[in-house]
Amino acid sequence: MSSSHVLVLNCGSSSLKFAIIDSSSAKEHLSGLAERLGEASPQIKYKVNGQKHIISLSNGDAHEVAINKLVELVKSLKLDQQLVAVGHRVVHGGEHFTKSALITDTVLEAIKQTANLAPLHNPANLLGIEAASAAFSKLPQIAVFDTAFHQTMEPTAFLYALPYALYEKHGIRRYGFHGTSHYFVSAQAIEQLGLNDKPSKIVTAHLGNGCSVCAVKDGKSVDTSMGLTPLEGLVMGTRSGDIDPGLFAYLVNQLNYTAKQIDTLLNKESGLLGLSELSNDCRTIEESAAEGHEKAQLALDIFCFRLAKQIASFAVPLGGIDALVFTGGIGENSDVIRASVLEQLSFLGFKLNNERNLAARFGNEGVITDGVSVPTALVTPTNEELVIAQDAAMLAGEQ
Ligand code: ADP
């Protein structure tokens, strides 16, 4: 059988997540994380055959060094001969990309042009592409975009009620993110619920450090909670989600904030962290709330209330809800949050099955509502790396 191993890279400004995945069997042969790149004491942590290892790098070593070390590692593990492609996660594809793309000079230029919409993410993704193209020069490089799945949204869902010229001249609109995850878990749910070739109305809730929900109608994204940037929508670990845009002028005029300070406030100091004054980590928030920490409880309550409201609102673009899928670190692990959200959505017909909800982890994921009740709620582990590997192997095969 021919090999379909793909090196999957997710490059951040100071980190690089990597994996080698067989796109046919979904088997992961290597996975790891290079962290603190360009800073003090950078290192590469990786796992192969269940064993964990660490490679220490020198102070200031950045992406290029990390990728060259990765090449050595891949060769020493004799995994290089089986690779058919390198798949890159790219956060923002703007309106250029409605699906994954083989990276050519034109594609690279389009990703660069989109960098102004994602200044924190796309430049880092480009570093990964450049370093991997040099290190694995014989392999096709493929870009898989977080925004691509949402390009099926209609203008009613993606336009802000701003002067139209801001959209036409500057591309200011809602794009949505986490598309690879929303695609993967909605496709899994459609399969699991036997809705292939049938109309389906599914809401997917990707709840990790960043959180977003997506309305998926007949397999296509028709609305999502994130917008121009990954700040819009739900309460997240450190991000505020929706706020009154009038807050900007208030912070500037009354409290002398600069644009940079507002950006930091809304992206890094808000959400669960800002409300609880304790942590952005959902586990800590849940544990502290259970011990009587009032602000942790309040943060949790607001997180669940806003999430439930947003999910219910997607009954409009979908014309009802057949199923709700929970995924991401919080969605896959927090029975407390799932129970609270489904309780608040019981008016839509959700009937939580407590036992299933508590058991839904470590391979026991699946339906958490009563067997016969519609709508159904499910826990479905996401696998963005597998989607990247599959798209990359497919596009590499088409060359
Ligand atoms: P990222 O968005 O960075 O990929 P994850 O999807 O791994 O993040 O999600 C991280 C979040 O998942 C953190 O808030 C973490 O506290 C939360 N989480 C992980 N395990 C649990 C758990 N058992 N209960 C509640 N929250 C959890």
CSV table of C-alpha atoms and ligand atoms in Angstrom, one decimal:
chain,number,residue,atom,x,y,z
A,1,MET,CA,0.0,0.0,0.0
A,2,SER,CA,1.4,3.4,-0.9
A,3,SER,CA,2.4,5.7,2.0
A,4,SER,CA,0.3,8.8,2.9
A,5,HIS,CA,2.3,10.2,5.8
A,6,VAL,CA,2.1,13.9,6.2
A,7,LEU,CA,4.1,16.2,8.4
A,8,VAL,CA,1.6,18.6,9.9
A,9,LEU,CA,2.9,22.0,11.2
A,10,ASN,CA,1.1,24.6,13.3
A,11,CYS,CA,3.5,27.5,13.6
A,12,GLY,CA,2.9,30.2,16.3
A,13,SER,CA,5.0,33.3,17.0
A,14,SER,CA,7.2,31.5,19.6
A,15,SER,CA,6.0,27.9,19.2
A,16,LEU,CA,5.8,25.1,16.6
A,17,LYS,CA,3.4,22.2,17.0
A,18,PHE,CA,4.2,19.2,14.8
A,19,ALA,CA,3.0,15.7,14.0
A,20,ILE,CA,3.5,13.0,11.4
A,21,ILE,CA,0.2,11.4,10.6
A,22,ASP,CA,-0.8,8.6,8.3
A,23,SER,CA,-3.8,10.3,6.6
A,24,SER,CA,-5.3,6.9,5.6
A,25,SER,CA,-5.3,5.2,9.0
A,26,ALA,CA,-5.2,8.4,11.2
A,27,LYS,CA,-2.2,6.9,13.1
A,28,GLU,CA,0.1,9.4,14.6
A,29,HIS,CA,3.8,8.4,14.3
A,30,LEU,CA,5.3,11.4,15.9
A,31,SER,CA,4.0,14.5,17.7
A,32,GLY,CA,5.6,17.3,19.5
A,33,LEU,CA,6.0,21.0,20.4
A,34,ALA,CA,8.9,23.4,20.0
A,35,GLU,CA,8.4,26.2,22.5
A,36,ARG,CA,9.9,29.5,23.6
A,37,LEU,CA,11.4,29.9,20.1
A,38,GLY,CA,13.5,33.1,19.8
A,39,GLU,CA,13.5,33.4,23.6
A,40,ALA,CA,15.5,32.0,26.5
A,41,SER,CA,15.8,28.2,26.9
A,42,PRO,CA,13.9,27.1,23.8
A,43,GLN,CA,13.2,23.3,23.6
A,44,ILE,CA,11.5,20.7,21.5
A,45,LYS,CA,9.3,18.1,23.3
A,46,TYR,CA,8.2,15.2,21.3
A,47,LYS,CA,6.5,11.8,21.7
A,48,VAL,CA,7.2,8.7,19.6
A,49,ASN,CA,5.9,5.2,20.3
A,50,GLY,CA,4.4,6.5,23.6
A,51,GLN,CA,7.9,7.7,24.8
A,52,LYS,CA,8.5,11.3,25.7
A,53,HIS,CA,11.8,13.1,24.8
A,54,ILE,CA,13.2,16.6,25.0
A,55,ILE,CA,15.8,18.3,22.8
A,56,SER,CA,17.3,21.5,24.3
A,57,LEU,CA,18.0,24.4,21.9
A,58,SER,CA,20.3,27.4,22.5
A,59,ASN,CA,19.0,30.7,23.7
A,60,GLY,CA,17.4,32.7,20.9
A,61,ASP,CA,17.2,29.7,18.5
A,62,ALA,CA,14.0,30.3,16.4
A,63,HIS,CA,11.8,28.5,13.9
A,64,GLU,CA,14.5,27.7,11.3
A,65,VAL,CA,16.7,26.0,13.9
A,66,ALA,CA,13.7,24.1,15.3
A,67,ILE,CA,12.7,22.9,11.8
A,68,ASN,CA,16.2,21.8,11.0
A,69,LYS,CA,16.3,19.8,14.2
A,70,LEU,CA,12.9,18.4,13.3
A,71,VAL,CA,14.4,17.3,9.9
A,72,GLU,CA,17.2,15.5,11.7
A,73,LEU,CA,14.7,13.8,14.1
A,74,VAL,CA,12.5,12.7,11.2
A,75,LYS,CA,15.5,11.3,9.4
A,76,SER,CA,16.8,9.5,12.5
A,77,LEU,CA,13.4,7.9,13.0
A,78,LYS,CA,13.4,6.9,9.3
A,79,LEU,CA,10.1,8.6,8.8
A,80,ASP,CA,11.4,10.9,6.0
A,81,GLN,CA,11.1,8.4,3.1
A,82,GLN,CA,7.4,7.9,3.8
A,83,LEU,CA,6.4,11.6,3.8
A,84,VAL,CA,4.2,12.7,0.8
A,85,ALA,CA,3.6,16.3,1.9
A,86,VAL,CA,3.9,19.0,4.6
A,87,GLY,CA,0.5,20.4,5.7
A,88,HIS,CA,0.5,23.9,7.3
A,89,ARG,CA,-2.2,25.4,9.5
A,90,VAL,CA,-2.8,28.9,8.3
A,91,VAL,CA,-5.1,31.0,10.5
A,92,HIS,CA,-6.4,33.6,8.0
A,93,GLY,CA,-7.2,32.9,4.3
A,94,GLY,CA,-9.4,36.0,3.9
A,95,GLU,CA,-11.7,35.7,0.9
A,96,HIS,CA,-8.9,34.2,-1.3
A,97,PHE,CA,-9.3,30.6,0.1
A,98,THR,CA,-12.5,28.6,0.2
A,99,LYS,CA,-10.5,25.4,0.6
A,100,SER,CA,-7.0,24.1,1.2
A,101,ALA,CA,-4.3,25.0,-1.3
A,102,LEU,CA,-1.0,23.7,-2.7
A,103,ILE,CA,1.5,26.5,-1.8
A,104,THR,CA,2.8,28.2,-5.0
A,105,ASP,CA,4.3,31.7,-5.3
A,106,THR,CA,0.8,33.1,-6.0
A,107,VAL,CA,-0.7,31.4,-2.9
A,108,LEU,CA,2.2,32.6,-0.7
A,109,GLU,CA,1.6,36.1,-1.9
A,110,ALA,CA,-2.1,35.9,-1.1
A,111,ILE,CA,-1.3,34.6,2.4
A,112,LYS,CA,1.1,37.5,2.9
A,113,GLN,CA,-1.6,40.0,1.7
A,114,THR,CA,-4.0,38.6,4.3
A,115,ALA,CA,-1.5,39.1,7.1
A,116,ASN,CA,-2.9,42.5,8.0
A,117,LEU,CA,-6.1,40.8,9.0
A,118,ALA,CA,-4.3,38.4,11.3
A,119,PRO,CA,-1.1,40.2,12.3
A,120,LEU,CA,-0.4,37.8,15.2
A,121,HIS,CA,-0.9,34.6,13.3
A,122,ASN,CA,-0.3,34.7,9.6
A,123,PRO,CA,3.3,36.1,9.8
A,124,ALA,CA,4.1,33.2,12.2
A,125,ASN,CA,2.4,30.7,9.9
A,126,LEU,CA,4.6,32.1,7.0
A,127,LEU,CA,7.8,31.5,9.0
A,128,GLY,CA,6.8,27.9,9.3
A,129,ILE,CA,6.1,27.7,5.5
A,130,GLU,CA,9.4,29.3,4.6
A,131,ALA,CA,11.5,27.2,6.9
A,132,ALA,CA,9.7,23.9,5.9
A,133,SER,CA,9.9,24.7,2.2
A,134,ALA,CA,13.7,25.1,2.5
A,135,ALA,CA,14.1,22.0,4.7
A,136,PHE,CA,11.7,19.7,2.8
A,137,SER,CA,12.3,21.2,-0.6
A,138,LYS,CA,11.2,18.1,-2.5
A,139,LEU,CA,7.8,17.8,-0.8
A,140,PRO,CA,4.6,19.7,-1.8
A,141,GLN,CA,3.6,22.2,0.9
A,142,ILE,CA,-0.1,22.6,1.5
A,143,ALA,CA,-1.9,25.4,3.4
A,144,VAL,CA,-5.1,24.6,5.4
A,145,PHE,CA,-7.0,27.6,6.5
A,146,ASP,CA,-9.0,28.2,9.7
A,147,THR,CA,-11.3,30.5,7.8
A,148,ALA,CA,-12.0,28.4,4.7
A,149,PHE,CA,-14.9,26.4,6.0
A,150,HIS,CA,-16.8,29.6,6.8
A,151,GLN,CA,-16.6,31.0,3.2
A,152,THR,CA,-20.0,29.5,2.5
A,153,MET,CA,-21.6,32.1,4.8
A,154,GLU,CA,-24.0,34.5,3.0
A,155,PRO,CA,-23.6,38.3,3.2
A,156,THR,CA,-26.5,38.4,5.7
A,157,ALA,CA,-24.3,36.5,8.1
A,158,PHE,CA,-20.8,37.8,7.2
A,159,LEU,CA,-21.4,41.6,6.8
A,160,TYR,CA,-21.3,44.0,9.7
A,161,ALA,CA,-23.8,46.9,9.5
A,162,LEU,CA,-20.9,49.3,8.7
A,163,PRO,CA,-20.4,51.6,5.7
A,164,TYR,CA,-20.2,49.1,2.8
A,165,ALA,CA,-17.0,50.6,1.5
A,166,LEU,CA,-15.1,49.3,4.5
A,167,TYR,CA,-15.9,45.8,3.2
A,168,GLU,CA,-15.2,46.6,-0.4
A,169,LYS,CA,-12.0,48.5,0.1
A,170,HIS,CA,-10.6,46.9,3.2
A,171,GLY,CA,-12.2,43.4,3.5
A,172,ILE,CA,-13.7,44.3,6.9
A,173,ARG,CA,-16.3,41.5,7.4
A,174,ARG,CA,-16.8,38.5,9.5
A,175,TYR,CA,-14.6,35.5,8.5
A,176,GLY,CA,-14.9,33.1,11.4
A,177,PHE,CA,-12.2,30.7,12.7
A,178,HIS,CA,-11.7,27.1,14.0
A,179,GLY,CA,-13.1,26.1,10.6
A,180,THR,CA,-11.1,22.9,10.4
A,181,SER,CA,-12.5,21.7,13.8
A,182,HIS,CA,-16.1,22.8,13.0
A,183,TYR,CA,-15.8,20.9,9.7
A,184,PHE,CA,-14.4,17.8,11.3
A,185,VAL,CA,-16.8,17.4,14.2
A,186,SER,CA,-19.9,18.3,12.2
A,187,ALA,CA,-18.9,15.7,9.6
A,188,GLN,CA,-18.4,13.1,12.4
A,189,ALA,CA,-21.8,14.0,13.8
A,190,ILE,CA,-23.6,13.7,10.5
A,191,GLU,CA,-22.0,10.3,10.0
A,192,GLN,CA,-22.8,9.2,13.6
A,193,LEU,CA,-26.4,10.3,13.4
A,194,GLY,CA,-27.0,8.7,10.0
A,195,LEU,CA,-27.7,12.1,8.4
A,196,ASN,CA,-25.5,11.5,5.3
A,197,ASP,CA,-27.5,12.6,2.2
A,198,LYS,CA,-30.2,14.0,4.5
A,199,PRO,CA,-30.9,17.6,5.5
A,200,SER,CA,-29.1,18.4,8.7
A,201,LYS,CA,-29.0,21.3,11.2
A,202,ILE,CA,-26.0,21.1,13.5
A,203,VAL,CA,-24.5,23.5,15.9
A,204,THR,CA,-20.8,22.8,16.8
A,205,ALA,CA,-19.3,24.3,19.9
A,206,HIS,CA,-15.4,24.4,19.8
A,207,LEU,CA,-14.5,25.3,23.4
A,208,GLY,CA,-10.8,25.5,24.1
A,209,ASN,CA,-8.7,28.5,25.1
A,210,GLY,CA,-10.5,30.2,22.2
A,211,CYS,CA,-14.2,29.4,21.9
A,212,SER,CA,-16.5,29.6,18.9
A,213,VAL,CA,-19.8,28.0,17.7
A,214,CYS,CA,-20.8,27.3,14.2
A,215,ALA,CA,-24.2,26.7,12.5
A,216,VAL,CA,-23.7,23.9,10.0
A,217,LYS,CA,-26.6,23.3,7.6
A,218,ASP,CA,-26.3,20.3,5.3
A,219,GLY,CA,-22.6,20.1,6.0
A,220,LYS,CA,-21.9,23.8,5.2
A,221,SER,CA,-21.1,26.7,7.6
A,222,VAL,CA,-24.0,29.2,7.5
A,223,ASP,CA,-23.0,31.3,10.6
A,224,THR,CA,-20.3,31.4,13.2
A,225,SER,CA,-19.6,33.4,16.4
A,226,MET,CA,-16.1,34.7,15.6
A,227,GLY,CA,-15.8,37.6,13.2
A,228,LEU,CA,-13.1,39.7,11.6
A,229,THR,CA,-10.8,38.5,14.3
A,230,PRO,CA,-11.0,35.6,16.8
A,231,LEU,CA,-12.2,38.0,19.5
A,232,GLU,CA,-15.9,38.2,18.6
A,233,GLY,CA,-18.6,36.1,20.1
A,234,LEU,CA,-18.3,33.9,23.2
A,235,VAL,CA,-16.6,34.4,26.5
A,236,MET,CA,-13.1,32.7,26.3
A,237,GLY,CA,-10.1,32.0,28.5
A,238,THR,CA,-8.7,35.6,28.3
A,239,ARG,CA,-10.9,37.1,25.5
A,240,SER,CA,-14.0,39.1,26.2
A,241,GLY,CA,-16.1,38.0,23.2
A,242,ASP,CA,-18.9,40.4,22.3
A,243,ILE,CA,-18.9,43.8,24.0
A,244,ASP,CA,-20.6,47.1,23.2
A,245,PRO,CA,-18.3,48.7,20.6
A,246,GLY,CA,-19.0,52.0,22.3
A,247,LEU,CA,-16.7,50.8,25.0
A,248,PHE,CA,-13.7,51.7,22.7
A,249,ALA,CA,-14.5,55.4,22.8
A,250,TYR,CA,-15.3,55.3,26.5
A,251,LEU,CA,-11.9,53.7,27.3
A,252,VAL,CA,-10.1,56.2,25.1
A,253,ASN,CA,-11.9,59.4,26.1
A,254,GLN,CA,-12.6,58.7,29.8
A,255,LEU,CA,-9.8,56.4,30.8
A,256,ASN,CA,-7.0,57.4,28.4
A,257,TYR,CA,-6.5,53.9,27.0
A,258,THR,CA,-4.4,53.5,23.8
A,259,ALA,CA,-5.5,51.2,21.0
A,260,LYS,CA,-2.7,48.8,22.1
A,261,GLN,CA,-3.9,48.8,25.7
A,262,ILE,CA,-7.5,48.1,24.6
A,263,ASP,CA,-6.3,45.2,22.4
A,264,THR,CA,-4.4,43.7,25.3
A,265,LEU,CA,-7.4,44.3,27.7
A,266,LEU,CA,-9.9,42.5,25.4
A,267,ASN,CA,-7.6,39.7,24.2
A,268,LYS,CA,-5.4,38.9,27.2
A,269,GLU,CA,-7.0,40.2,30.4
A,270,SER,CA,-10.7,39.5,29.9
A,271,GLY,CA,-12.9,36.4,29.7
A,272,LEU,CA,-12.7,33.8,32.5
A,273,LEU,CA,-9.5,35.4,33.7
A,274,GLY,CA,-10.9,38.9,33.9
A,275,LEU,CA,-14.1,38.0,35.6
A,276,SER,CA,-12.7,35.5,38.1
A,277,GLU,CA,-9.6,37.5,38.8
A,278,LEU,CA,-8.1,34.1,39.2
A,279,SER,CA,-7.3,32.1,36.1
A,280,ASN,CA,-8.0,31.6,32.4
A,281,ASP,CA,-7.9,27.8,32.9
A,282,CYS,CA,-11.4,26.3,33.0
A,283,ARG,CA,-10.3,23.5,35.3
A,284,THR,CA,-9.1,25.9,37.9
A,285,ILE,CA,-12.3,28.0,37.5
A,286,GLU,CA,-14.5,24.9,38.0
A,287,GLU,CA,-12.5,23.6,41.0
A,288,SER,CA,-12.5,27.0,42.7
A,289,ALA,CA,-16.2,27.6,42.0
A,290,ALA,CA,-16.9,24.2,43.6
A,291,GLU,CA,-14.9,25.4,46.7
A,292,GLY,CA,-17.1,28.5,47.0
A,293,HIS,CA,-15.0,31.1,45.1
A,294,GLU,CA,-17.8,33.5,44.1
A,295,LYS,CA,-16.1,35.2,41.2
A,296,ALA,CA,-15.0,31.9,39.7
A,297,GLN,CA,-18.7,30.8,39.9
A,298,LEU,CA,-19.8,34.1,38.3
A,299,ALA,CA,-17.3,33.6,35.5
A,300,LEU,CA,-18.5,30.1,34.9
A,301,ASP,CA,-22.2,31.2,34.9
A,302,ILE,CA,-21.5,34.0,32.4
A,303,PHE,CA,-19.5,31.6,30.2
A,304,CYS,CA,-22.4,29.1,30.1
A,305,PHE,CA,-25.2,31.8,29.8
A,306,ARG,CA,-23.6,33.5,26.8
A,307,LEU,CA,-22.8,30.1,25.2
A,308,ALA,CA,-26.4,28.9,25.6
A,309,LYS,CA,-27.8,32.2,24.2
A,310,GLN,CA,-25.5,32.0,21.1
A,311,ILE,CA,-26.3,28.4,20.4
A,312,ALA,CA,-30.1,29.1,20.6
A,313,SER,CA,-29.7,32.0,18.2
A,314,PHE,CA,-28.4,29.6,15.6
A,315,ALA,CA,-31.9,28.1,15.3
A,316,VAL,CA,-32.5,31.1,13.1
A,317,PRO,CA,-29.9,30.5,10.3
A,318,LEU,CA,-30.5,26.7,10.6
A,319,GLY,CA,-34.3,26.8,10.9
A,320,GLY,CA,-34.1,24.6,14.0
A,321,ILE,CA,-31.4,22.4,15.6
A,322,ASP,CA,-31.0,18.6,15.1
A,323,ALA,CA,-27.8,18.2,17.1
A,324,LEU,CA,-25.3,20.1,19.2
A,325,VAL,CA,-21.7,18.9,19.3
A,326,PHE,CA,-19.3,19.8,22.1
A,327,THR,CA,-15.5,19.7,21.3
A,328,GLY,CA,-12.2,21.3,22.3
A,329,GLY,CA,-10.5,20.9,25.7
A,330,ILE,CA,-13.6,22.3,27.6
A,331,GLY,CA,-16.2,20.8,25.3
A,332,GLU,CA,-14.7,17.3,25.5
A,333,ASN,CA,-14.0,17.4,29.3
A,334,SER,CA,-16.3,19.7,31.2
A,335,ASP,CA,-19.5,17.8,32.1
A,336,VAL,CA,-20.3,20.8,34.4
A,337,ILE,CA,-20.4,23.2,31.4
A,338,ARG,CA,-22.2,20.8,29.1
A,339,ALA,CA,-24.9,20.2,31.8
A,340,SER,CA,-25.4,23.9,32.5
A,341,VAL,CA,-25.7,24.7,28.8
A,342,LEU,CA,-28.2,21.8,28.0
A,343,GLU,CA,-30.2,22.7,31.1
A,344,GLN,CA,-30.6,26.3,29.7
A,345,LEU,CA,-31.5,24.9,26.3
A,346,SER,CA,-34.0,22.4,27.6
A,347,PHE,CA,-36.8,24.6,26.1
A,348,LEU,CA,-35.5,23.5,22.7
A,349,GLY,CA,-36.1,19.9,23.6
A,350,PHE,CA,-32.6,18.8,24.8
A,351,LYS,CA,-32.9,16.1,27.5
A,352,LEU,CA,-29.5,15.6,29.2
A,353,ASN,CA,-28.6,12.0,30.2
A,354,ASN,CA,-26.5,12.5,33.4
A,355,GLU,CA,-24.8,9.2,33.3
A,356,ARG,CA,-23.8,9.6,29.6
A,357,ASN,CA,-22.6,13.1,30.3
A,358,LEU,CA,-20.4,12.0,33.2
A,359,ALA,CA,-19.0,9.1,31.2
A,360,ALA,CA,-18.3,11.0,28.0
A,361,ARG,CA,-14.5,11.0,28.0
A,362,PHE,CA,-11.4,9.0,27.3
A,363,GLY,CA,-12.9,7.1,24.3
A,364,ASN,CA,-16.4,7.0,25.7
A,365,GLU,CA,-17.5,10.1,23.8
A,366,GLY,CA,-20.8,10.1,22.0
A,367,VAL,CA,-24.4,11.1,22.6
A,368,ILE,CA,-25.1,12.6,26.0
A,369,THR,CA,-28.9,13.2,25.6
A,370,ASP,CA,-31.5,10.5,26.1
A,371,GLY,CA,-31.5,8.0,23.2
A,372,VAL,CA,-34.7,8.9,21.6
A,373,SER,CA,-34.7,12.7,22.2
A,374,VAL,CA,-34.3,15.1,19.4
A,375,PRO,CA,-32.4,17.4,19.4
A,376,THR,CA,-29.4,15.3,20.3
A,377,ALA,CA,-26.2,16.5,22.0
A,378,LEU,CA,-22.9,14.8,21.5
A,379,VAL,CA,-19.3,15.0,22.6
A,380,THR,CA,-16.9,14.5,19.7
A,381,PRO,CA,-13.1,14.9,20.1
A,382,THR,CA,-11.7,17.2,17.4
A,383,ASN,CA,-8.8,16.3,15.2
A,384,GLU,CA,-7.6,19.3,13.3
A,385,GLU,CA,-4.2,17.6,12.5
A,386,LEU,CA,-6.0,14.7,10.8
A,387,VAL,CA,-8.0,17.1,8.5
A,388,ILE,CA,-4.7,18.9,7.6
A,389,ALA,CA,-3.0,15.6,6.9
A,390,GLN,CA,-5.9,14.3,4.8
A,391,ASP,CA,-6.2,17.6,2.8
A,392,ALA,CA,-2.5,17.7,2.2
A,393,ALA,CA,-2.3,14.1,1.1
A,394,MET,CA,-5.2,14.6,-1.3
A,395,LEU,CA,-3.7,17.8,-2.9
A,396,ALA,CA,-0.2,16.2,-3.1
A,397,GLY,CA,-1.8,13.2,-4.9
A,398,GLU,CA,-3.4,15.6,-7.4
A,399,GLN,CA,-0.1,17.1,-8.5
B,1,ADP,P1,-6.4,25.2,22.7
B,1,ADP,O1,-7.5,26.1,22.3
B,1,ADP,O2,-5.2,26.0,23.1
B,1,ADP,O3,-6.2,24.1,21.8
B,1,ADP,P2,-7.6,23.2,24.4
B,1,ADP,O4,-8.6,22.8,23.4
B,1,ADP,O5,-6.6,22.2,24.9
B,1,ADP,O6,-6.9,24.6,24.1
B,1,ADP,O7,-8.5,23.6,25.7
B,1,ADP,C1,-7.9,24.2,26.9
B,1,ADP,C2,-9.0,24.4,27.9
B,1,ADP,O8,-9.6,23.1,28.2
B,1,ADP,C3,-8.5,25.0,29.2
B,1,ADP,O9,-9.4,26.0,29.7
B,1,ADP,C4,-8.6,23.8,30.1
B,1,ADP,O10,-8.8,24.2,31.5
B,1,ADP,C5,-9.8,23.1,29.6
B,1,ADP,N1,-9.9,21.7,30.1
B,1,ADP,C6,-9.1,20.7,29.9
B,1,ADP,N2,-9.5,19.6,30.7
B,1,ADP,C7,-10.6,20.0,31.4
B,1,ADP,C8,-11.4,19.4,32.4
B,1,ADP,N3,-11.2,18.1,32.8
B,1,ADP,N4,-12.4,20.1,32.9
B,1,ADP,C9,-12.6,21.4,32.5
B,1,ADP,N5,-11.9,22.0,31.6
B,1,ADP,C10,-10.9,21.4,31.1
